[in-house]
CSV table of C-alpha atoms in Angstrom, one decimal:
chain,number,residue,atom,x,y,z
A,1,MET,CA,-44.0,39.5,70.4
A,2,THR,CA,-43.9,35.8,71.4
A,3,ALA,CA,-45.6,34.8,68.1
A,4,ILE,CA,-43.2,37.0,66.1
A,5,THR,CA,-40.2,35.5,67.8
A,6,LYS,CA,-41.4,31.9,67.3
A,7,LEU,CA,-42.1,32.5,63.7
A,8,ALA,CA,-38.8,34.2,63.1
A,9,THR,CA,-37.0,31.4,64.8
A,10,LEU,CA,-38.7,28.8,62.7
A,11,GLU,CA,-38.0,30.7,59.5
A,12,THR,CA,-34.3,31.0,60.5
A,13,ARG,CA,-34.0,27.3,61.0
A,14,MET,CA,-35.6,26.6,57.6
A,15,PHE,CA,-33.2,29.0,56.0
A,16,PHE,CA,-30.1,27.3,57.3
A,17,ARG,CA,-31.4,23.9,56.0
A,18,ASP,CA,-31.4,25.3,52.5
A,19,ARG,CA,-27.8,24.8,51.3
A,20,LEU,CA,-28.3,27.0,48.2
A,21,SER,CA,-29.5,29.9,50.2
A,22,VAL,CA,-26.6,29.6,52.7
A,23,PHE,CA,-24.1,29.5,49.8
A,24,TRP,CA,-25.5,32.7,48.1
A,25,THR,CA,-25.9,34.6,51.3
A,26,PHE,CA,-22.6,33.7,53.1
A,27,LEU,CA,-20.1,32.2,50.7
A,28,PHE,CA,-20.8,33.9,47.4
A,29,PRO,CA,-19.9,37.5,48.7
A,30,VAL,CA,-16.7,36.2,50.2
A,31,ALA,CA,-15.8,34.6,46.9
A,32,MET,CA,-16.6,37.8,45.0
A,33,ILE,CA,-14.4,39.9,47.3
A,34,TRP,CA,-11.6,37.4,46.8
A,35,LEU,CA,-12.1,37.6,43.0
A,36,PHE,CA,-12.0,41.4,42.9
A,37,GLY,CA,-9.1,41.4,45.3
A,38,SER,CA,-7.1,39.3,42.9
A,39,MET,CA,-7.9,41.9,40.2
A,40,PHE,CA,-7.2,45.1,42.0
A,41,VAL,CA,-4.9,44.6,45.0
A,42,GLY,CA,-1.3,45.3,44.1
A,43,GLN,CA,-2.2,46.9,40.8
A,44,GLU,CA,-4.5,49.9,41.4
A,45,LEU,CA,-5.2,49.6,45.2
A,46,ASP,CA,-3.3,48.5,48.2
A,47,GLU,CA,-5.0,45.9,50.5
A,48,ARG,CA,-6.5,48.3,53.0
A,49,MET,CA,-7.9,50.7,50.4
A,50,PHE,CA,-9.4,47.8,48.5
A,51,ALA,CA,-11.0,46.4,51.7
A,52,GLU,CA,-12.4,49.8,52.7
A,53,MET,CA,-14.0,50.1,49.3
A,54,PHE,CA,-15.3,46.6,48.6
A,55,VAL,CA,-16.2,45.1,52.0
A,56,PRO,CA,-18.7,47.8,52.9
A,57,ALA,CA,-20.1,47.7,49.3
A,58,TRP,CA,-20.7,44.0,49.5
A,59,ILE,CA,-22.2,44.3,52.9
A,60,GLY,CA,-24.6,46.6,51.1
A,61,VAL,CA,-25.2,44.1,48.4
A,62,ASN,CA,-26.0,41.5,51.0
A,63,ILE,CA,-28.8,43.7,52.2
A,64,VAL,CA,-30.3,43.6,48.7
A,65,THR,CA,-29.9,39.8,48.4
A,66,THR,CA,-31.4,39.2,51.8
A,67,SER,CA,-34.3,41.6,51.1
A,68,PHE,CA,-35.3,40.1,47.8
A,69,PHE,CA,-34.4,36.4,48.1
A,70,THR,CA,-34.6,35.6,51.8
A,71,LEU,CA,-37.7,37.7,52.3
A,72,GLY,CA,-39.6,38.8,49.2
A,73,THR,CA,-39.3,35.6,47.1
A,74,VAL,CA,-39.9,33.3,50.1
A,75,LEU,CA,-43.1,35.1,51.0
A,76,THR,CA,-44.3,34.9,47.4
A,77,GLY,CA,-43.7,31.2,47.5
A,78,TYR,CA,-45.7,30.9,50.7
A,79,ARG,CA,-48.5,32.8,49.0
A,80,GLU,CA,-48.4,30.6,46.0
A,81,THR,CA,-48.3,27.3,48.0
A,82,GLY,CA,-51.1,28.3,50.4
A,83,VAL,CA,-48.9,28.7,53.5
A,84,LEU,CA,-50.1,32.3,54.0
A,85,ARG,CA,-53.7,31.1,53.8
A,86,ARG,CA,-53.0,28.8,56.7
A,87,TYR,CA,-51.6,31.7,58.6
A,88,GLN,CA,-54.8,33.6,57.9
A,89,SER,CA,-56.8,31.2,60.0
A,90,THR,CA,-54.5,32.0,63.0
A,91,PRO,CA,-54.4,35.2,65.2
A,92,LEU,CA,-51.3,36.3,63.2
A,93,GLN,CA,-52.0,39.7,61.5
A,94,PRO,CA,-50.1,40.6,58.3
A,95,TRP,CA,-47.8,43.0,60.2
A,96,LYS,CA,-46.7,40.3,62.5
A,97,ILE,CA,-45.8,38.0,59.6
A,98,LEU,CA,-43.8,40.9,57.9
A,99,ALA,CA,-42.2,41.7,61.3
A,100,ALA,CA,-41.1,38.1,61.9
A,101,HIS,CA,-39.6,37.8,58.4
A,102,THR,CA,-37.9,41.2,58.8
A,103,PHE,CA,-36.4,40.1,62.1
A,104,GLN,CA,-35.2,36.8,60.6
A,105,GLY,CA,-33.7,38.7,57.6
A,106,THR,CA,-31.9,41.1,59.9
A,107,VAL,CA,-30.3,38.2,61.9
A,108,ILE,CA,-29.2,36.4,58.7
A,109,PHE,CA,-27.8,39.7,57.3
A,110,ALA,CA,-26.0,40.5,60.5
A,111,ILE,CA,-24.2,37.1,60.4
A,112,SER,CA,-23.2,37.7,56.8
A,113,ALA,CA,-21.9,41.2,57.6
A,114,VAL,CA,-19.7,39.9,60.4
A,115,LEU,CA,-18.4,37.1,58.2
A,116,LEU,CA,-17.5,39.6,55.4
A,117,MET,CA,-15.8,42.0,57.9
A,118,VAL,CA,-13.7,39.2,59.5
A,119,PHE,CA,-12.7,37.9,56.0
A,120,GLY,CA,-11.6,41.5,55.1
A,121,MET,CA,-9.6,41.8,58.3
A,122,LEU,CA,-7.8,38.4,57.8
A,123,MET,CA,-7.2,38.7,54.1
A,124,TYR,CA,-6.8,42.5,53.4
A,125,ASP,CA,-5.9,44.2,56.7
A,126,LEU,CA,-9.3,45.8,57.0
A,127,SER,CA,-9.7,47.9,60.1
A,128,MET,CA,-12.8,48.4,62.2
A,129,PRO,CA,-15.1,51.2,61.2
A,130,ALA,CA,-13.7,54.6,62.2
A,131,TYR,CA,-17.2,55.7,63.1
A,132,ILE,CA,-18.7,52.5,64.2
A,133,GLY,CA,-21.9,54.0,65.7
A,134,SER,CA,-22.5,55.8,62.4
A,135,THR,CA,-21.9,52.6,60.4
A,136,LEU,CA,-24.4,50.6,62.5
A,137,LEU,CA,-26.9,53.4,62.1
A,138,ALA,CA,-26.3,53.4,58.4
A,139,LEU,CA,-26.9,49.7,58.3
A,140,LEU,CA,-30.2,50.1,60.2
A,141,ILE,CA,-31.4,52.8,57.9
A,142,SER,CA,-30.5,50.6,54.9
A,143,ILE,CA,-32.4,47.7,56.2
A,144,LEU,CA,-35.4,49.8,57.0
A,145,ALA,CA,-35.3,51.0,53.4
A,146,PHE,CA,-34.6,47.8,51.5
A,147,PHE,CA,-36.6,45.2,53.4
A,148,PRO,CA,-40.1,46.8,52.8
A,149,PHE,CA,-39.0,47.9,49.3
A,150,ALA,CA,-38.3,44.3,48.3
A,151,LEU,CA,-41.5,43.0,50.1
A,152,PHE,CA,-43.5,45.5,48.1
A,153,LEU,CA,-42.0,44.7,44.7
A,154,THR,CA,-42.3,40.9,45.1
A,155,SER,CA,-45.8,41.3,46.4
A,156,LEU,CA,-46.8,42.4,42.9
A,157,ALA,CA,-45.6,39.0,41.4
A,158,LYS,CA,-48.2,36.3,40.7
A,159,ASN,CA,-45.8,33.4,41.4
A,160,THR,CA,-42.4,32.5,42.6
A,161,GLN,CA,-40.9,32.6,39.1
A,162,SER,CA,-42.1,36.1,38.6
A,163,ALA,CA,-40.8,37.2,42.0
A,164,ALA,CA,-37.4,35.6,41.3
A,165,ALA,CA,-37.3,37.4,37.9
A,166,ILE,CA,-38.1,40.7,39.6
A,167,SER,CA,-35.5,40.1,42.3
A,168,SER,CA,-32.8,39.1,39.8
A,169,LEU,CA,-33.5,42.1,37.6
A,170,PHE,CA,-33.1,44.6,40.5
A,171,LEU,CA,-30.1,42.8,42.0
A,172,ASN,CA,-28.2,42.8,38.7
A,173,LEU,CA,-29.0,46.4,37.9
A,174,MET,CA,-27.9,47.6,41.3
A,175,LEU,CA,-25.0,45.3,41.5
A,176,PHE,CA,-23.3,46.6,38.4
A,177,LEU,CA,-24.5,50.2,38.2
A,178,SER,CA,-24.3,51.3,41.8
A,179,GLY,CA,-20.5,51.2,42.2
A,180,ALA,CA,-20.5,48.0,44.2
A,181,THR,CA,-18.4,46.0,41.7
A,182,PHE,CA,-16.7,48.6,39.6
A,183,PRO,CA,-15.9,52.2,40.6
A,184,LEU,CA,-18.3,54.7,39.1
A,185,GLU,CA,-15.3,56.7,37.9
A,186,MET,CA,-14.7,54.0,35.3
A,187,MET,CA,-18.2,54.2,33.9
A,188,PRO,CA,-19.6,56.5,31.2
A,189,THR,CA,-21.1,59.7,32.4
A,190,VAL,CA,-24.7,58.6,31.6
A,191,LEU,CA,-24.2,55.5,33.8
A,192,GLN,CA,-22.8,57.6,36.6
A,193,TYR,CA,-26.1,59.6,36.6
A,194,THR,CA,-28.1,56.4,36.3
A,195,ALA,CA,-26.5,55.0,39.4
A,196,LYS,CA,-27.9,57.8,41.5
A,197,ILE,CA,-31.4,56.6,40.7
A,198,LEU,CA,-30.7,53.2,42.4
A,199,PRO,CA,-31.2,52.9,46.2
A,200,LEU,CA,-28.1,50.8,46.6
A,201,TYR,CA,-25.9,53.7,45.4
A,202,TYR,CA,-26.9,55.6,48.6
A,203,VAL,CA,-26.4,52.6,50.8
A,204,ILE,CA,-22.9,52.1,49.5
A,205,GLN,CA,-21.9,55.8,49.7
A,206,MET,CA,-23.1,55.9,53.3
A,207,LEU,CA,-21.4,52.6,54.3
A,208,ARG,CA,-18.1,53.5,52.7
A,209,GLY,CA,-18.1,57.0,54.1
A,210,THR,CA,-19.0,56.1,57.7
A,211,TRP,CA,-16.4,53.2,57.6
A,212,SER,CA,-13.4,55.4,57.1
A,213,GLU,CA,-14.2,59.1,56.3
A,214,ALA,CA,-16.9,60.9,58.3
A,215,PRO,CA,-19.8,60.3,60.7
A,216,ILE,CA,-23.3,59.8,59.4
A,217,THR,CA,-24.2,63.5,59.9
A,218,GLU,CA,-22.2,64.2,56.8
A,219,TYR,CA,-24.5,62.0,54.7
A,220,GLY,CA,-27.8,63.8,55.0
A,221,LEU,CA,-28.8,63.3,51.4
A,222,GLU,CA,-28.2,59.5,51.6
A,223,VAL,CA,-30.1,59.3,54.9
A,224,GLY,CA,-33.0,61.4,53.6
A,225,VAL,CA,-33.4,59.3,50.4
A,226,LEU,CA,-33.3,56.0,52.2
A,227,LEU,CA,-35.7,57.1,55.0
A,228,GLY,CA,-38.1,58.3,52.2
A,229,ILE,CA,-37.9,54.9,50.5
A,230,ALA,CA,-38.5,53.3,53.9
A,231,VAL,CA,-41.7,55.2,54.6
A,232,VAL,CA,-43.2,54.8,51.2
A,233,SER,CA,-42.2,51.1,50.9
A,234,THR,CA,-43.5,50.2,54.3
A,235,TYR,CA,-46.9,51.7,53.4
A,236,LEU,CA,-47.0,50.0,50.0
A,237,ALA,CA,-45.8,46.6,51.4
A,238,SER,CA,-48.6,46.7,53.9
A,239,ARG,CA,-51.1,48.0,51.4
A,240,PHE,CA,-50.4,45.3,48.8
A,241,PHE,CA,-50.0,42.4,51.2
A,242,ARG,CA,-52.1,39.4,50.0
A,243,TRP,CA,-52.9,36.1,51.8
A,244,SER,CA,-53.2,34.3,48.5
A,245,ASP,CA,-52.5,34.7,44.8
A,246,LYS,CA,-56.2,34.7,43.9
């Protein structure tokens, strides 16, 4: 546990030194919520309805960006540049490296989630989650599903460019087709069915629901799908972990 904590602390410090990563993780979601607020608030939704719809959705989106870009792409870069080969000569087993990066990603995501929630409260009269225990459990389940999912997909990439391309593809697909940006009711029927194939759809449904409508016990389908993804992805991420790109 000491090795995991030290590695996670080191990775967190390195993350905050990268201004571009800080922007995309913390400032970009805030800017997007403000942009969509200027489009919808006062026209189709009041401030609180808008906040309860978009803030939980963008917290879900941040799970995706953290998973793919803070974890998956970074580890691919480490593999490409030989950093993981250096780790191989230490007592660090693969699961410890994955655990350290998962812990680091969770800390970064938690900071971004709090920032989004505070922004929603200040700008759009967002209230605290009505079922806060359920919301926290929903976030934990979402993290358990997406972190290993992203680690597995990016482990298939041969280099950082390929990993970034995979990450961007999945992010854009889920961003625009999961209901995070535009309500699914506005989309054609075929896209509404397509959305249900994407993992982020279930994250958003669960977060929005537990925020204002019902406890997590009412979202058995979403929990089941995400836990299934978590189990399969954890196995595959461990199975396809490689110390080098050779």
